PDB file of C-alpha atoms in Angstrom:
ATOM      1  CA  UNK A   1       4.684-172.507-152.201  1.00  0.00           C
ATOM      2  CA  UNK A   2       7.289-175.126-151.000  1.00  0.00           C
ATOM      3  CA  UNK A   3      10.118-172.747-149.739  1.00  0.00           C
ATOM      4  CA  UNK A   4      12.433-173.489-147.346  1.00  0.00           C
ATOM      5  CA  UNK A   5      10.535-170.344-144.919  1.00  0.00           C
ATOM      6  CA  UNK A   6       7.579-172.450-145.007  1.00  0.00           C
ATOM      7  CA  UNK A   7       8.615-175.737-144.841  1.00  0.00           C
ATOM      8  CA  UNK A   8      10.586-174.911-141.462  1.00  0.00           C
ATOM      9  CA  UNK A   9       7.526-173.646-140.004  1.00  0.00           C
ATOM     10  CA  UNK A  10       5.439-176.747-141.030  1.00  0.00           C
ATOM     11  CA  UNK A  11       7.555-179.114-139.879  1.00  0.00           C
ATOM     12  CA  UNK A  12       9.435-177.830-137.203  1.00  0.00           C
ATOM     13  CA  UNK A  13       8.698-177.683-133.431  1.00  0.00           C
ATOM     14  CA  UNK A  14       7.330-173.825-131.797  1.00  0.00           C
ATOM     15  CA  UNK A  15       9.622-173.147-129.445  1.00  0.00           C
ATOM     16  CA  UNK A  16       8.376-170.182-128.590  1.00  0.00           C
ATOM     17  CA  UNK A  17       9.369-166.528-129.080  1.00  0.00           C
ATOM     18  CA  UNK A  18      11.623-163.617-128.041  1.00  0.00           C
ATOM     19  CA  UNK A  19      10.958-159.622-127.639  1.00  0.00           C
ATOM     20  CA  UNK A  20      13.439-156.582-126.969  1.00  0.00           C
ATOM     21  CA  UNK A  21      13.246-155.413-123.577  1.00  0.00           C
ATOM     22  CA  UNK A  22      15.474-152.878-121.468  1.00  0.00           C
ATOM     23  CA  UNK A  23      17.497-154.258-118.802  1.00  0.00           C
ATOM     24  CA  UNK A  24      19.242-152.285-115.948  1.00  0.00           C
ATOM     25  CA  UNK A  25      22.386-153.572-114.282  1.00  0.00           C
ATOM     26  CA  UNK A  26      23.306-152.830-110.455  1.00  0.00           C
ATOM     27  CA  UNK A  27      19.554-152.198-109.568  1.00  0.00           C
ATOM     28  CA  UNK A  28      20.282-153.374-105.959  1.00  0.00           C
ATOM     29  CA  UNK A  29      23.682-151.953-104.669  1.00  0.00           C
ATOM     30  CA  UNK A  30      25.666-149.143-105.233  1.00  0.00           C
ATOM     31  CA  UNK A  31      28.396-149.785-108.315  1.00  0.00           C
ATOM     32  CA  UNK A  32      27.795-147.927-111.416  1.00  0.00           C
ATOM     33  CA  UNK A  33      24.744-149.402-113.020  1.00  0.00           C
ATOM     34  CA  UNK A  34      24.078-149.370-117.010  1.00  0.00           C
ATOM     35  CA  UNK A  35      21.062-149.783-118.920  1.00  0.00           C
ATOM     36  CA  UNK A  36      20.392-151.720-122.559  1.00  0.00           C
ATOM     37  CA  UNK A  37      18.209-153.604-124.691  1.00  0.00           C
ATOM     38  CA  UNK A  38      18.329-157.150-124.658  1.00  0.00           C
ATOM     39  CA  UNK A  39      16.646-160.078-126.062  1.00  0.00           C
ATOM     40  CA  UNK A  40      14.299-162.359-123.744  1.00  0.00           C
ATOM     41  CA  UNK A  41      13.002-165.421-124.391  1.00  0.00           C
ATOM     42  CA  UNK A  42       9.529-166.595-124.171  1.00  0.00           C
ATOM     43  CA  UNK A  43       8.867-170.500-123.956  1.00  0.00           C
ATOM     44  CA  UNK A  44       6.185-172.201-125.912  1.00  0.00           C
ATOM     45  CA  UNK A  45       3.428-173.256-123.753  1.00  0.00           C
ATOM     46  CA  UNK A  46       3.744-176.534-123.164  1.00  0.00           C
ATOM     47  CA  UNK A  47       7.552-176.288-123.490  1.00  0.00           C
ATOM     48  CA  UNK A  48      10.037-176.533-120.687  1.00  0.00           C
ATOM     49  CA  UNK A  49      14.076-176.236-120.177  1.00  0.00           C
ATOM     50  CA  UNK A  50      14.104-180.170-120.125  1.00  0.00           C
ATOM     51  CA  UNK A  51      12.077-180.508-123.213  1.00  0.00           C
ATOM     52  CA  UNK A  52      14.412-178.259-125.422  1.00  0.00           C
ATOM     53  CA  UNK A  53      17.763-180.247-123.980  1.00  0.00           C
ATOM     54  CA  UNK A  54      15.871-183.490-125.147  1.00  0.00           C
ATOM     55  CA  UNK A  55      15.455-182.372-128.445  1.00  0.00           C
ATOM     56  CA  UNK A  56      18.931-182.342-128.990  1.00  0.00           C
ATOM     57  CA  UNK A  57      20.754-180.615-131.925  1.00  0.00           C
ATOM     58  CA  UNK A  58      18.432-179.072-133.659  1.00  0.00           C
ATOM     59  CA  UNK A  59      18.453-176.401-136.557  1.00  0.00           C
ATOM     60  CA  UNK A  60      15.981-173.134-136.124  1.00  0.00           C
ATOM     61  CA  UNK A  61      14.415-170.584-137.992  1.00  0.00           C
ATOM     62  CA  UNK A  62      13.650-167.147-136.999  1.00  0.00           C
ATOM     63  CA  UNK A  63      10.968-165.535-137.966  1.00  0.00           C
ATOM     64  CA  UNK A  64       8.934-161.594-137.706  1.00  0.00           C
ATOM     65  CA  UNK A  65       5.598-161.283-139.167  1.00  0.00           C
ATOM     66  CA  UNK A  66       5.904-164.167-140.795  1.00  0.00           C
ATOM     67  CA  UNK A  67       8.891-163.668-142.276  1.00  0.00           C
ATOM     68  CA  UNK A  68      12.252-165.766-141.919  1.00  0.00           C
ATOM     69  CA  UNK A  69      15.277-163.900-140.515  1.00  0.00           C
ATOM     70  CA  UNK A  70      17.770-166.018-139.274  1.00  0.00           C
ATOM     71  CA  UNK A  71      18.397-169.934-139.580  1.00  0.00           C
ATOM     72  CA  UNK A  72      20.279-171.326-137.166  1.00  0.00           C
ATOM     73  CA  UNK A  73      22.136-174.250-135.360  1.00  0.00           C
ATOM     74  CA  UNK A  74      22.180-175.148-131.745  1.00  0.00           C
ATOM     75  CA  UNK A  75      23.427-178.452-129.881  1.00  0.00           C
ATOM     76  CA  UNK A  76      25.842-179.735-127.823  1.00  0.00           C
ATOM     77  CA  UNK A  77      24.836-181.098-123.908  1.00  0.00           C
ATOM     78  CA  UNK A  78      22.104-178.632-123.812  1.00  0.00           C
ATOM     79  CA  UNK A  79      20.880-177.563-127.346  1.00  0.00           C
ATOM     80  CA  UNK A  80      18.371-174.763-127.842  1.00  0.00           C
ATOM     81  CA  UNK A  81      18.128-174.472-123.889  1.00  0.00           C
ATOM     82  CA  UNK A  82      21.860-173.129-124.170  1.00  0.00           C
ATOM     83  CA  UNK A  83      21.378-170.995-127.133  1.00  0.00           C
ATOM     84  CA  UNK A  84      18.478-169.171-125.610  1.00  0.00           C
ATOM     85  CA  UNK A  85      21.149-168.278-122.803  1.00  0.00           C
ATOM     86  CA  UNK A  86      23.414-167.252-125.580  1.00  0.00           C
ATOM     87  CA  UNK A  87      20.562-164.895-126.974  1.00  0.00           C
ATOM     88  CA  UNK A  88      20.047-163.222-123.337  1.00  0.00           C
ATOM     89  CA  UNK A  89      23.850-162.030-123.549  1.00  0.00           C
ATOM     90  CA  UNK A  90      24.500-158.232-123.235  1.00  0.00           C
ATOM     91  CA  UNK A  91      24.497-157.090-126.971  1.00  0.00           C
ATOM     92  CA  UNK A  92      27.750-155.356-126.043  1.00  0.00           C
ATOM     93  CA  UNK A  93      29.159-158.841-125.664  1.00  0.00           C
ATOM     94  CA  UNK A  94      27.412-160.327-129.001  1.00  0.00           C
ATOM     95  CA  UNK A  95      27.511-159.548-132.117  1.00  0.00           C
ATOM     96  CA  UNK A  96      24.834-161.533-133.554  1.00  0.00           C
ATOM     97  CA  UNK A  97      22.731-159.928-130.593  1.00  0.00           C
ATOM     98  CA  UNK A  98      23.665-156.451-131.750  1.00  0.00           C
ATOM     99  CA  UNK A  99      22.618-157.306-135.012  1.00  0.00           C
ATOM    100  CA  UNK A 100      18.607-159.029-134.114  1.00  0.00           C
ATOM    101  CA  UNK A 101      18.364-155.606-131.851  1.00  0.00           C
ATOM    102  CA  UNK A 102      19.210-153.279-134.626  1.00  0.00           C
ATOM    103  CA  UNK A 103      17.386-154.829-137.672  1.00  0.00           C
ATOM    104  CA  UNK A 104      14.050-155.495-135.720  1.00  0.00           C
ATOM    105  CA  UNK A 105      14.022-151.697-134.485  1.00  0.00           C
ATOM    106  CA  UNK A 106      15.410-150.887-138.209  1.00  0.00           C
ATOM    107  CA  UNK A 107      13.122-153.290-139.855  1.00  0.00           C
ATOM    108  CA  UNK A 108       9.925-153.609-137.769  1.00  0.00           C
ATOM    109  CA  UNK A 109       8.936-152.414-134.987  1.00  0.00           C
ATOM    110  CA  UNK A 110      10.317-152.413-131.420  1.00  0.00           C
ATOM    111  CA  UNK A 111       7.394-154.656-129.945  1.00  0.00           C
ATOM    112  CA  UNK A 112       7.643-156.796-132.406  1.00  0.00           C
ATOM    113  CA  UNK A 113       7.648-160.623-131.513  1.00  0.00           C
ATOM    114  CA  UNK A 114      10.852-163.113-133.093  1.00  0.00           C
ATOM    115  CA  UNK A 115       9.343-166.344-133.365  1.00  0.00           C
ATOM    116  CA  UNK A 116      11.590-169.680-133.280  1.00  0.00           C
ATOM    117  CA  UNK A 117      10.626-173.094-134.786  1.00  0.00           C
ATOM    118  CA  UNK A 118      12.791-175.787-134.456  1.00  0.00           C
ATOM    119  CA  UNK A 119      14.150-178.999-136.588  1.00  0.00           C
ATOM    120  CA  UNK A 120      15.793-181.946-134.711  1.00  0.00           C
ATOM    121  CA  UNK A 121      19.147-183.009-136.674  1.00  0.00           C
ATOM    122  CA  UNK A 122      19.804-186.893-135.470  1.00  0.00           C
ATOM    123  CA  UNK A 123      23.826-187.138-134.962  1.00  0.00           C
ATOM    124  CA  UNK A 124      25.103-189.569-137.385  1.00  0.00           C
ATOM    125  CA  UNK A 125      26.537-192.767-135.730  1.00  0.00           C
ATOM    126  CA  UNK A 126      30.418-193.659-137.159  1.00  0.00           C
ATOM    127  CA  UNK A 127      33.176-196.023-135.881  1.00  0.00           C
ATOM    128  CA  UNK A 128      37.056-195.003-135.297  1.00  0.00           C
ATOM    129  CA  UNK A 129      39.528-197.099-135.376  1.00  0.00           C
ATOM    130  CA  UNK A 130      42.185-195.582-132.436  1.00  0.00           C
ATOM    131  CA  UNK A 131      45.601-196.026-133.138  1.00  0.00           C
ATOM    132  CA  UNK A 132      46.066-195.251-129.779  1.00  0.00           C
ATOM    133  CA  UNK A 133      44.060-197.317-127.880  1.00  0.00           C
ATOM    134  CA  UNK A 134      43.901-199.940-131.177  1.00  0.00           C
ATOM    135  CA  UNK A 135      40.110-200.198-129.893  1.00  0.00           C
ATOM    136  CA  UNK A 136      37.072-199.229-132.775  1.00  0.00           C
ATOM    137  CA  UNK A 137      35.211-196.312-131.066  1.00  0.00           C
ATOM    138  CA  UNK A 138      31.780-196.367-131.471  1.00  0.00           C
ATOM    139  CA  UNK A 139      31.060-192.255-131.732  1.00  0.00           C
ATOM    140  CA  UNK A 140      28.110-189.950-132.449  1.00  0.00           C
ATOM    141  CA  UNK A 141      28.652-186.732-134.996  1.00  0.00           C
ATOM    142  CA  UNK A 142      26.967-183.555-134.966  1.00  0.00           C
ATOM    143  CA  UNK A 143      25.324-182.762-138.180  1.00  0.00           C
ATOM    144  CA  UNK A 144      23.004-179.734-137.971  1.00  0.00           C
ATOM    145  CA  UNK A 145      26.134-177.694-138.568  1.00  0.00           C
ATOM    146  CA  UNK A 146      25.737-178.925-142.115  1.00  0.00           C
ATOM    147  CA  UNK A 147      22.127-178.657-142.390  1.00  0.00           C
ATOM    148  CA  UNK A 148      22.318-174.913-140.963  1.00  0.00           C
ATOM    149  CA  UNK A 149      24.711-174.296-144.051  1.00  0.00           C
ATOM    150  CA  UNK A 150      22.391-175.974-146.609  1.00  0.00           C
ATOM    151  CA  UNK A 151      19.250-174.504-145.592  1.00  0.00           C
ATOM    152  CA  UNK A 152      20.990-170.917-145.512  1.00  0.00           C
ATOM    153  CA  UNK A 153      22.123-171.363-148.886  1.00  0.00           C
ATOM    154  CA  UNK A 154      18.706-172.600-150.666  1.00  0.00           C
ATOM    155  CA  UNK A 155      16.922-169.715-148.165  1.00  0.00           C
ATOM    156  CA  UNK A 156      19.233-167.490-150.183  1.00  0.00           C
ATOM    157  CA  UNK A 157      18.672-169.435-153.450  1.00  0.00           C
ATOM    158  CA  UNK A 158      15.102-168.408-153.083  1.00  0.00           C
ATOM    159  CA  UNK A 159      16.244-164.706-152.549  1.00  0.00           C
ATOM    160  CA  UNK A 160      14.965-164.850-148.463  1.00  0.00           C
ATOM    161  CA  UNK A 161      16.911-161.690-147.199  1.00  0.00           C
ATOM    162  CA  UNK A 162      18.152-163.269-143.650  1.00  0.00           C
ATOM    163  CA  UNK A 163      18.042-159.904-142.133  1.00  0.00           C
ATOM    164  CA  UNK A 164      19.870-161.294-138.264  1.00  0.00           C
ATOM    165  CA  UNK A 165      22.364-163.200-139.936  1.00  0.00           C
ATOM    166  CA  UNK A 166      25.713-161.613-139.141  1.00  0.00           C
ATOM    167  CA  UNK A 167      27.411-163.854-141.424  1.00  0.00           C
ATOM    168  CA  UNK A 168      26.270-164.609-145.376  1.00  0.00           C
ATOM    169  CA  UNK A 169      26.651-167.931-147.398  1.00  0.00           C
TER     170      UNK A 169
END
C-alpha cells in the first residue's frame, strides 16, 4: 500500500536508531547524583556526525516494529546531528522526550528499538528586495517545516496513530 509510513521508509535515508537506557548523574564526585531514563542514539553504519550535517534539513519518521510514531523536522547549521542532541536531553527538561519514554514502555516494550529514516527538504532559493540596504538579497528558506506539517496531516488522514507526537494536527 502507498501510505505515507511506507513511502518514508522507502525513500528516505536510515539514520539509524535509538533505545531507552538509564543514566546516572554525579557518578564521579560527591554532589547529589540522580538517576533516569533517557534516549540514546545509535548511528547507522556507515553514517557519521558529518554525514547527517550534510544532509541538511531534512524531515524524519519514527518508527517501532515497523510502525510510524513520530514525523519530524530537523535543520538549521547542523540538522539531524543537532536533533539527536536534542533527543539525549534529560526527559525532565523535554517534553517530547517524556512523551517517546512513556509511550514505548506504555506501548511496547522497554528494549524496544525507535528507528529513524530520513527525507532531505532542499531550501527554496528567493530574492529580497532591502529597503534598507536598497540591495536584492539573494536568500535560502527552510521548507521541511512545511513538509513536517503535510506529512503529519495525510499520516493522520490515513488514521496512523503518531503515538510520540506531543502535539496533533
Amino acid at each position: 500500500m502507498n501510505t505515507v509510513a511506507s513511502n518514508i521508509q522507502k525513500v528516505g535515508t536510515y539514520l539509524g536508531y535509538f533505545t531507552i537506557t538509564e543514566h546516572t548523574t554525579n557518578v564521579n564526585n560527591n554532589n547529589p547524583s540522580r538517576t533516569y531514563e533517557k534516549l540514546i542514539f545509535t548511528k547507522a553504519d556507515g553514517m557519521e556526525r558529518r554525514d547527517y550535517i550534510a544532509m541538511g534539513d531534512i524531515v524524519y519518521g519514527m518508527y517501532v516494529n515497523g510502525q510510524l510514531v513520530k514525523i519530524g523536522k530537523a535543520g538549521s547549521s547542523f540538522g539531524w546531528a543537532g536533533r539527536i542532541g536534542t533527543y539525549g536531553v534529560d526527559p525532565a527538561l523535554e517534553a517530547t522526550n517524556r512523551k517517546i519514554i512513556a509511550s514505548l514502555k506504555e506501548n511496547f516494550t522497554y528494549d524496544a528499538q525507535i528507528e529513524v529514516y530520513g527525507i532531505q527538504v532542499p531550501r527554496v532559493h528567493s530574492e529580497y528586495f532591502c529597503p534598507v540596504t536598497r540591495e536584492t538579497v539573494s536568500i535560502e528558506l527552510p521548507q521541511n517545516s512545511e513538509v513536517e506539517t503535510h506529512l503529519t496531516t495525510q499520516a493522520e488522514l490515513e488514521f496512523e496513530d503518531l503515538l510520540f507526537c506531543t502535539q496533533k494536527i
